[in-house]
mmCIF file of C-alpha atoms (C1' of nucleotides) in Angstrom:
data_model
loop_
_atom_site.group_PDB
_atom_site.id
_atom_site.type_symbol
_atom_site.label_atom_id
_atom_site.label_comp_id
_atom_site.label_asym_id
_atom_site.label_seq_id
_atom_site.Cartn_x
_atom_site.Cartn_y
_atom_site.Cartn_z
ATOM 1 C CA MET A 250 93.174 98.515 121.316
ATOM 2 C CA GLN A 251 96.184 97.299 123.271
ATOM 3 C CA VAL A 252 98.803 94.963 121.923
ATOM 4 C CA GLN A 253 99.203 92.037 124.272
ATOM 5 C CA GLY A 254 102.284 91.852 126.432
ATOM 6 C CA ASN A 255 105.484 93.574 125.450
ATOM 7 C CA MET A 256 105.707 92.783 121.786
ATOM 8 C CA LYS A 257 105.277 94.554 118.510
ATOM 9 C CA ARG A 258 102.656 93.870 115.932
ATOM 10 C CA PRO A 259 103.434 91.744 112.890
ATOM 11 C CA ASN A 260 105.163 93.986 110.422
ATOM 12 C CA THR A 261 107.018 91.657 108.159
ATOM 13 C CA GLN A 262 105.789 89.280 105.553
ATOM 14 C CA GLU A 263 107.217 86.354 107.450
ATOM 15 C CA LEU A 264 105.533 87.300 110.719
ATOM 16 C CA ARG A 265 102.241 87.807 109.004
ATOM 17 C CA GLU A 266 102.523 84.394 107.431
ATOM 18 C CA MET A 267 103.121 82.752 110.781
ATOM 19 C CA HIS A 268 100.281 84.737 112.229
ATOM 20 C CA ALA A 269 97.971 83.649 109.436
ATOM 21 C CA THR A 270 99.073 80.039 109.744
ATOM 22 C CA LEU A 271 98.051 80.084 113.372
ATOM 23 C CA CYS A 272 94.737 81.768 112.643
ATOM 24 C CA GLN A 273 94.121 79.154 109.997
ATOM 25 C CA ALA A 274 93.605 76.727 112.849
ATOM 26 C CA LEU A 275 90.488 78.654 113.845
ATOM 27 C CA ALA A 276 89.023 78.657 110.377
ATOM 28 C CA ASP A 277 87.203 75.354 110.484
ATOM 29 C CA PRO A 278 84.034 74.411 112.358
ATOM 30 C CA THR A 279 85.388 71.055 113.489
ATOM 31 C CA ARG A 280 88.515 72.598 114.968
ATOM 32 C CA ILE A 281 86.452 75.263 116.672
ATOM 33 C CA ALA A 282 84.381 72.508 118.246
ATOM 34 C CA LEU A 283 87.522 70.642 119.319
ATOM 35 C CA LEU A 284 89.032 73.742 120.897
ATOM 36 C CA TYR A 285 85.894 74.578 122.834
ATOM 37 C CA GLU A 286 85.656 70.972 123.995
ATOM 38 C CA LEU A 287 89.186 71.288 125.293
ATOM 39 C CA GLY A 288 88.044 74.332 127.227
ATOM 40 C CA ASN A 289 86.300 71.873 129.545
ATOM 41 C CA GLY A 290 89.508 70.016 130.233
ATOM 42 C CA PRO A 291 91.739 67.426 128.568
ATOM 43 C CA LYS A 292 90.157 64.735 126.441
ATOM 44 C CA HIS A 293 91.327 61.773 124.461
ATOM 45 C CA VAL A 294 90.469 61.157 120.833
ATOM 46 C CA ASN A 295 87.537 58.881 121.424
ATOM 47 C CA GLU A 296 85.906 61.401 123.697
ATOM 48 C CA PHE A 297 85.898 63.881 120.844
ATOM 49 C CA VAL A 298 84.577 61.231 118.498
ATOM 50 C CA ASN A 299 81.675 60.569 120.843
ATOM 51 C CA ALA A 300 81.023 64.133 121.898
ATOM 52 C CA LEU A 301 81.016 65.507 118.368
ATOM 53 C CA ASN A 302 79.818 62.419 116.541
ATOM 54 C CA LEU A 303 82.552 62.567 113.939
ATOM 55 C CA PRO A 304 84.606 59.812 112.259
ATOM 56 C CA GLN A 305 87.780 59.037 114.177
ATOM 57 C CA ALA A 306 89.921 59.835 111.138
ATOM 58 C CA THR A 307 88.406 63.282 110.941
ATOM 59 C CA VAL A 308 89.043 64.039 114.593
ATOM 60 C CA SER A 309 92.577 62.747 114.377
ATOM 61 C CA ARG A 310 93.334 64.783 111.285
ATOM 62 C CA HIS A 311 92.132 68.014 112.834
ATOM 63 C CA LEU A 312 93.936 67.322 116.086
ATOM 64 C CA LYS A 313 97.087 66.848 114.077
ATOM 65 C CA MET A 314 96.700 70.291 112.615
ATOM 66 C CA LEU A 315 96.294 71.802 116.071
ATOM 67 C CA ARG A 316 99.313 69.826 117.242
ATOM 68 C CA GLU A 317 101.449 71.035 114.362
ATOM 69 C CA ARG A 318 100.681 74.593 115.416
ATOM 70 C CA SER A 319 101.435 73.844 119.054
ATOM 71 C CA LEU A 320 97.936 74.872 120.065
ATOM 72 C CA VAL A 321 97.433 71.628 121.940
ATOM 73 C CA ASN A 322 99.632 69.413 124.089
ATOM 74 C CA THR A 323 99.411 65.671 124.377
ATOM 75 C CA ARG A 324 100.273 63.236 127.081
ATOM 76 C CA ARG A 325 99.816 59.525 127.129
ATOM 77 C CA GLU A 326 97.929 58.086 130.065
ATOM 78 C CA GLY A 327 97.484 54.349 130.015
ATOM 79 C CA SER A 328 96.266 53.516 126.574
ATOM 80 C CA TYR A 329 94.801 56.935 125.931
ATOM 81 C CA ILE A 330 96.414 60.047 124.578
ATOM 82 C CA TYR A 331 95.040 63.106 126.276
ATOM 83 C CA TYR A 332 94.888 66.375 124.426
ATOM 84 C CA SER A 333 94.860 69.668 126.286
ATOM 85 C CA LEU A 334 94.844 73.333 125.399
ATOM 86 C CA ALA A 335 98.345 74.763 125.165
ATOM 87 C CA ASP A 336 97.085 78.310 125.648
ATOM 88 C CA GLU A 337 93.640 79.197 126.909
ATOM 89 C CA ARG A 338 93.812 82.598 125.301
ATOM 90 C CA VAL A 339 92.901 80.974 122.021
ATOM 91 C CA LEU A 340 89.402 80.534 123.388
ATOM 92 C CA GLY A 341 89.402 84.237 124.144
ATOM 93 C CA ALA A 342 90.150 84.982 120.509
ATOM 94 C CA LEU A 343 87.387 82.622 119.445
ATOM 95 C CA ASP A 344 84.984 84.268 121.876
ATOM 96 C CA ILE A 345 85.758 87.668 120.440
ATOM 97 C CA MET A 346 85.101 86.499 116.923
ATOM 98 C CA PHE A 347 81.928 84.853 118.096
ATOM 99 C CA SER A 348 80.720 88.104 119.631
ATOM 100 C CA VAL A 349 81.625 89.991 116.500
ATOM 101 C CA LYS A 350 79.680 87.550 114.401
ATOM 102 C CA ASN A 351 76.730 87.788 116.728
ATOM 103 C CA ASP A 352 76.688 91.555 116.574
ATOM 104 C CA ILE A 353 76.855 91.423 112.808
ATOM 105 C CA LEU A 354 73.818 89.162 112.732
ATOM 106 C CA VAL A 355 71.941 91.457 115.076
ATOM 107 C CA ARG A 356 72.868 94.478 113.014
ATOM 108 C CA GLN A 357 71.595 92.697 109.932
ATOM 109 C CA GLY A 358 68.291 92.009 111.589
ATOM 110 C CA ASN A 359 68.709 88.280 112.084
ATOM 111 C CA LEU A 360 68.000 88.802 115.771
ATOM 112 C CA ALA A 361 70.305 87.766 118.571
ATOM 113 C CA LYS A 362 69.289 84.136 118.368
ATOM 114 C CA THR A 363 72.722 82.770 119.094
ATOM 115 C CA SER A 364 71.806 80.041 121.541
ATOM 116 C CA SER A 365 69.977 76.708 121.142
ATOM 117 C CA GLN A 366 71.167 73.922 123.370
ATOM 118 C CA THR A 367 71.010 71.215 120.748
ATOM 119 C CA ASP A 368 74.529 69.951 121.298
ATOM 120 C CA MET B 116 87.796 82.557 130.266
ATOM 121 C CA GLN B 117 84.681 84.724 129.933
ATOM 122 C CA VAL B 118 82.275 84.578 127.062
ATOM 123 C CA GLN B 119 81.826 88.062 125.671
ATOM 124 C CA GLY B 120 78.594 89.880 126.312
ATOM 125 C CA ASN B 121 75.426 88.008 127.095
ATOM 126 C CA MET B 122 75.522 85.234 124.580
ATOM 127 C CA LYS B 123 76.118 81.518 124.524
ATOM 128 C CA ARG B 124 78.954 79.743 122.857
ATOM 129 C CA PRO B 125 78.492 78.146 119.461
ATOM 130 C CA ASN B 126 76.888 74.779 120.060
ATOM 131 C CA THR B 127 75.300 73.912 116.785
ATOM 132 C CA GLN B 128 76.809 72.914 113.509
ATOM 133 C CA GLU B 129 75.343 75.944 111.825
ATOM 134 C CA LEU B 130 76.725 78.372 114.382
ATOM 135 C CA ARG B 131 80.141 76.802 114.209
ATOM 136 C CA GLU B 132 80.098 77.142 110.453
ATOM 137 C CA MET B 133 79.310 80.826 110.666
ATOM 138 C CA HIS B 134 81.944 81.223 113.312
ATOM 139 C CA ALA B 135 84.501 79.453 111.139
ATOM 140 C CA THR B 136 83.534 81.496 108.109
ATOM 141 C CA LEU B 137 84.266 84.647 110.038
ATOM 142 C CA CYS B 138 87.565 83.324 111.370
ATOM 143 C CA GLN B 139 88.489 82.400 107.833
ATOM 144 C CA ALA B 140 88.882 86.109 107.221
ATOM 145 C CA LEU B 141 91.836 86.110 109.619
ATOM 146 C CA ALA B 142 93.546 83.172 107.997
ATOM 147 C CA ASP B 143 95.518 85.006 105.359
ATOM 148 C CA PRO B 144 98.565 87.248 105.732
ATOM 149 C CA THR B 145 97.285 89.851 103.310
ATOM 150 C CA ARG B 146 93.996 90.208 105.114
ATOM 151 C CA ILE B 147 95.789 90.437 108.431
ATOM 152 C CA ALA B 148 97.852 93.270 107.007
ATOM 153 C CA LEU B 149 94.741 94.998 105.683
ATOM 154 C CA LEU B 150 92.971 94.744 109.025
ATOM 155 C CA TYR B 151 95.917 96.128 110.951
ATOM 156 C CA GLU B 152 96.225 98.946 108.432
ATOM 157 C CA LEU B 153 92.604 99.765 109.072
ATOM 158 C CA GLY B 154 93.441 99.973 112.749
ATOM 159 C CA ASN B 155 95.122 103.279 111.908
ATOM 160 C CA GLY B 156 91.969 104.670 110.395
ATOM 161 C CA PRO B 157 90.000 104.436 107.149
ATOM 162 C CA LYS B 158 91.873 104.012 103.894
ATOM 163 C CA HIS B 159 90.989 103.724 100.258
ATOM 164 C CA VAL B 160 92.141 100.935 98.006
ATOM 165 C CA ASN B 161 95.129 102.695 96.544
ATOM 166 C CA GLU B 162 96.468 103.475 99.975
ATOM 167 C CA PHE B 163 96.577 99.770 100.715
ATOM 168 C CA VAL B 164 98.184 99.110 97.368
ATOM 169 C CA ASN B 165 100.934 101.588 98.181
ATOM 170 C CA ALA B 166 101.347 100.744 101.840
ATOM 171 C CA LEU B 167 101.565 97.020 101.284
ATOM 172 C CA ASN B 168 103.029 97.011 97.806
ATOM 173 C CA LEU B 169 100.497 94.586 96.422
ATOM 174 C CA PRO B 170 98.715 94.402 93.058
ATOM 175 C CA GLN B 171 95.462 96.313 93.063
ATOM 176 C CA ALA B 172 93.501 93.189 92.112
ATOM 177 C CA THR B 173 94.856 91.377 95.128
ATOM 178 C CA VAL B 174 93.899 94.146 97.528
ATOM 179 C CA SER B 175 90.457 94.442 95.996
ATOM 180 C CA ARG B 176 89.837 90.731 96.167
ATOM 181 C CA HIS B 177 90.772 90.504 99.830
ATOM 182 C CA LEU B 178 88.771 93.591 100.700
ATOM 183 C CA LYS B 179 85.816 91.972 99.040
ATOM 184 C CA MET B 180 86.128 88.987 101.324
ATOM 185 C CA LEU B 181 86.195 91.239 104.380
ATOM 186 C CA ARG B 182 83.194 93.116 103.024
ATOM 187 C CA GLU B 183 81.229 89.930 102.468
ATOM 188 C CA ARG B 184 81.735 89.079 106.125
ATOM 189 C CA SER B 185 80.753 92.578 107.229
ATOM 190 C CA LEU B 186 84.112 93.090 108.883
ATOM 191 C CA VAL B 187 84.644 96.354 107.057
ATOM 192 C CA ASN B 188 82.393 99.225 106.027
ATOM 193 C CA THR B 189 82.764 101.340 102.938
ATOM 194 C CA ARG B 190 81.794 104.846 102.080
ATOM 195 C CA ARG B 191 82.426 106.711 98.892
ATOM 196 C CA GLU B 192 84.115 110.073 99.215
ATOM 197 C CA GLY B 193 84.688 111.875 95.963
ATOM 198 C CA SER B 194 86.270 109.349 93.671
ATOM 199 C CA TYR B 195 87.640 107.209 96.482
ATOM 200 C CA ILE B 196 85.997 104.426 98.393
ATOM 201 C CA TYR B 197 87.088 104.461 101.997
ATOM 202 C CA TYR B 198 87.237 101.248 103.942
ATOM 203 C CA SER B 199 86.965 101.209 107.707
ATOM 204 C CA LEU B 200 86.870 98.599 110.451
ATOM 205 C CA ALA B 201 83.336 97.533 111.297
ATOM 206 C CA ASP B 202 84.402 96.217 114.697
ATOM 207 C CA GLU B 203 87.701 96.991 116.354
ATOM 208 C CA ARG B 204 87.489 93.881 118.495
ATOM 209 C CA VAL B 205 88.713 91.915 115.510
ATOM 210 C CA LEU B 206 92.124 93.463 116.088
ATOM 211 C CA GLY B 207 91.897 92.259 119.659
ATOM 212 C CA ALA B 208 91.391 88.722 118.430
ATOM 213 C CA LEU B 209 94.330 89.107 116.078
ATOM 214 C CA ASP B 210 96.471 90.472 118.886
ATOM 215 C CA ILE B 211 95.661 87.492 121.055
ATOM 216 C CA MET B 212 96.635 85.072 118.336
ATOM 217 C CA PHE B 213 99.777 87.051 117.744
ATOM 218 C CA SER B 214 100.739 86.801 121.393
ATOM 219 C CA VAL B 215 99.974 83.113 121.407
ATOM 220 C CA LYS B 216 102.167 82.610 118.398
ATOM 221 C CA ASN B 217 104.927 84.624 119.979
ATOM 222 C CA ASP B 218 104.823 82.600 123.167
ATOM 223 C CA ILE B 219 104.934 79.411 121.152
ATOM 224 C CA LEU B 220 108.072 80.601 119.395
ATOM 225 C CA VAL B 221 109.660 81.561 122.698
ATOM 226 C CA ARG B 222 108.755 78.207 124.194
ATOM 227 C CA GLN B 223 110.322 76.509 121.213
ATOM 228 C CA GLY B 224 113.533 78.426 121.712
ATOM 229 C CA ASN B 225 113.265 80.708 118.713
ATOM 230 C CA LEU B 226 113.685 83.630 121.091
ATOM 231 C CA ALA B 227 111.246 86.470 121.491
ATOM 232 C CA LYS B 228 112.453 88.209 118.351
ATOM 233 C CA THR B 229 109.058 89.358 117.255
ATOM 234 C CA SER B 230 109.960 92.827 116.132
ATOM 235 C CA SER B 231 112.151 94.062 113.262
ATOM 236 C CA GLN B 232 111.110 97.338 111.741
ATOM 237 C CA THR B 233 111.699 96.261 108.161
ATOM 238 C CA ASP B 234 108.231 97.147 106.931
ATOM 239 C "C1'" DA C 160 79.998 112.915 75.616
ATOM 240 C "C1'" DT C 161 85.135 112.206 76.745
ATOM 241 C "C1'" DA C 162 89.001 111.445 79.218
ATOM 242 C "C1'" DG C 163 90.984 110.020 83.299
ATOM 243 C "C1'" DT C 164 91.247 107.830 87.683
ATOM 244 C "C1'" DA C 165 89.570 104.445 91.173
ATOM 245 C "C1'" DT C 166 87.794 100.133 92.084
ATOM 246 C "C1'" DA C 167 85.799 95.582 90.942
ATOM 247 C "C1'" DT C 168 85.490 91.364 88.466
ATOM 248 C "C1'" DT C 169 86.782 87.720 85.253
ATOM 249 C "C1'" DC C 170 89.597 83.855 84.171
ATOM 250 C "C1'" DG C 171 92.549 79.838 84.073
ATOM 251 C "C1'" DA C 172 96.118 77.580 86.477
ATOM 252 C "C1'" DA C 173 98.431 76.329 90.695
ATOM 253 C "C1'" DT C 174 98.050 75.004 95.297
ATOM 254 C "C1'" DA C 175 95.843 73.723 99.542
ATOM 255 C "C1'" DT C 176 92.243 71.565 102.367
ATOM 256 C "C1'" DA C 177 88.616 68.512 103.578
ATOM 257 C "C1'" DC C 178 86.598 64.070 103.656
ATOM 258 C "C1'" DG C 179 86.384 59.304 105.582
ATOM 259 C "C1'" DG C 180 86.955 54.247 104.636
ATOM 260 C "C1'" DA C 181 90.657 51.329 104.863
ATOM 261 C "C1'" DT C 182 94.836 50.259 106.793
ATOM 262 C "C1'" DA C 183 98.889 50.864 109.545
ATOM 263 C "C1'" DT C 184 101.078 51.823 113.923
ATOM 264 C "C1'" DT C 185 101.565 52.043 118.721
ATOM 265 C "C1'" DA C 186 101.052 50.746 123.388
ATOM 266 C "C1'" DC C 187 98.955 48.223 126.977
ATOM 267 C "C1'" DC C 188 97.964 43.855 129.293
ATOM 268 C "C1'" DG C 189 97.405 39.125 130.149
ATOM 269 C "C1'" DC D 53 104.548 36.610 122.421
ATOM 270 C "C1'" DG D 54 99.470 37.557 120.956
ATOM 271 C "C1'" DG D 55 95.345 40.048 121.156
ATOM 272 C "C1'" DT D 56 92.971 44.148 121.598
ATOM 273 C "C1'" DA D 57 91.963 48.900 121.894
ATOM 274 C "C1'" DA D 58 93.476 53.608 120.721
ATOM 275 C "C1'" DT D 59 95.345 56.591 117.588
ATOM 276 C "C1'" DA D 60 97.600 57.916 113.287
ATOM 277 C "C1'" DT D 61 98.285 57.806 108.482
ATOM 278 C "C1'" DC D 62 97.282 56.629 103.522
ATOM 279 C "C1'" DC D 63 94.726 57.489 99.511
ATOM 280 C "C1'" DG D 64 91.787 59.129 95.868
ATOM 281 C "C1'" DT D 65 88.440 62.490 95.248
ATOM 282 C "C1'" DA D 66 85.963 66.724 95.856
ATOM 283 C "C1'" DT D 67 86.049 71.384 96.907
ATOM 284 C "C1'" DA D 68 88.120 75.847 98.067
ATOM 285 C "C1'" DT D 69 91.597 79.373 97.856
ATOM 286 C "C1'" DT D 70 95.104 82.073 95.908
ATOM 287 C "C1'" DC D 71 97.287 84.568 92.363
ATOM 288 C "C1'" DG D 72 97.599 88.577 89.114
ATOM 289 C "C1'" DA D 73 97.232 90.172 84.292
ATOM 290 C "C1'" DA D 74 93.587 91.634 81.639
ATOM 291 C "C1'" DT D 75 89.303 93.627 81.389
ATOM 292 C "C1'" DA D 76 85.127 95.753 82.944
ATOM 293 C "C1'" DT D 77 82.661 99.034 85.665
ATOM 294 C "C1'" DA D 78 81.864 103.304 88.225
ATOM 295 C "C1'" DC D 79 82.479 107.764 89.170
ATOM 296 C "C1'" DT D 80 84.451 112.693 88.494
ATOM 297 C "C1'" DA D 81 85.459 116.583 86.046
ATOM 298 C "C1'" DT D 82 85.760 119.150 81.915
#
DNA sequence: ATAGTATATTCGAATATACGGATATTACCG
DNA sequence: CGGTAATATCCGTATATTCGAATATACTAT
């Protein structure tokens, strides 16, 4: 298990709190969906609303949380505001947790049925 | 960005909820500390209590949450119950998020001061 | 059994988060 | 300007999470 880059691991209370605050962004199914959507390129709010079939207020609220944590960038283009991933590695972290979850399910006998193209 | 192993990404509401439930385990500074402690090998409850200087009830409660998500295994040994990491990749996900956070701080001008051996 | 140690759970109060309709704000364009 | 579309915020309510002292449970050893 290698620590990324040239930094230390979080050893102080304050660092752990920042770390946890960032991870908090991953702890909601809607935000996970938003982040993966952004993996396919920048999108504006209404695209999320349509793609995920969620109320605009809900999308906007969750995007705000990602913004506050600097996980997404925004740029205005015409009358749209485009959101983009600030750091693709976040999807890597999500992928890891997804694999872990999958393996847990397999281990527990719930088969590897992780797919289903219903989206 | 590669999806781990041979599985698909979470496309359904149900999968995203499970995914989020697992990520929820990472969204608390105490649990982050517990997981990193476990990176150094199995420990029993009192070792966490001493290492992290937390009330025993707090440690036990957070360990329970990790247990419920199958992120840790337990085995009794004499009068101790040893906890161990069920999947080391979780630390990889934490490391990624830690790097991301660090880069965000650097980008925002708060320097790369991520260390400090105060623990 | 009894005592002693390790771990888990209960409980009530404080705090945080999620929801989404309604409403505000902002920016673009004629 | 005025209208319109896009996005953000407000608000009350519902639900979830966190805390840690107190208490319960589980096991070991005598």
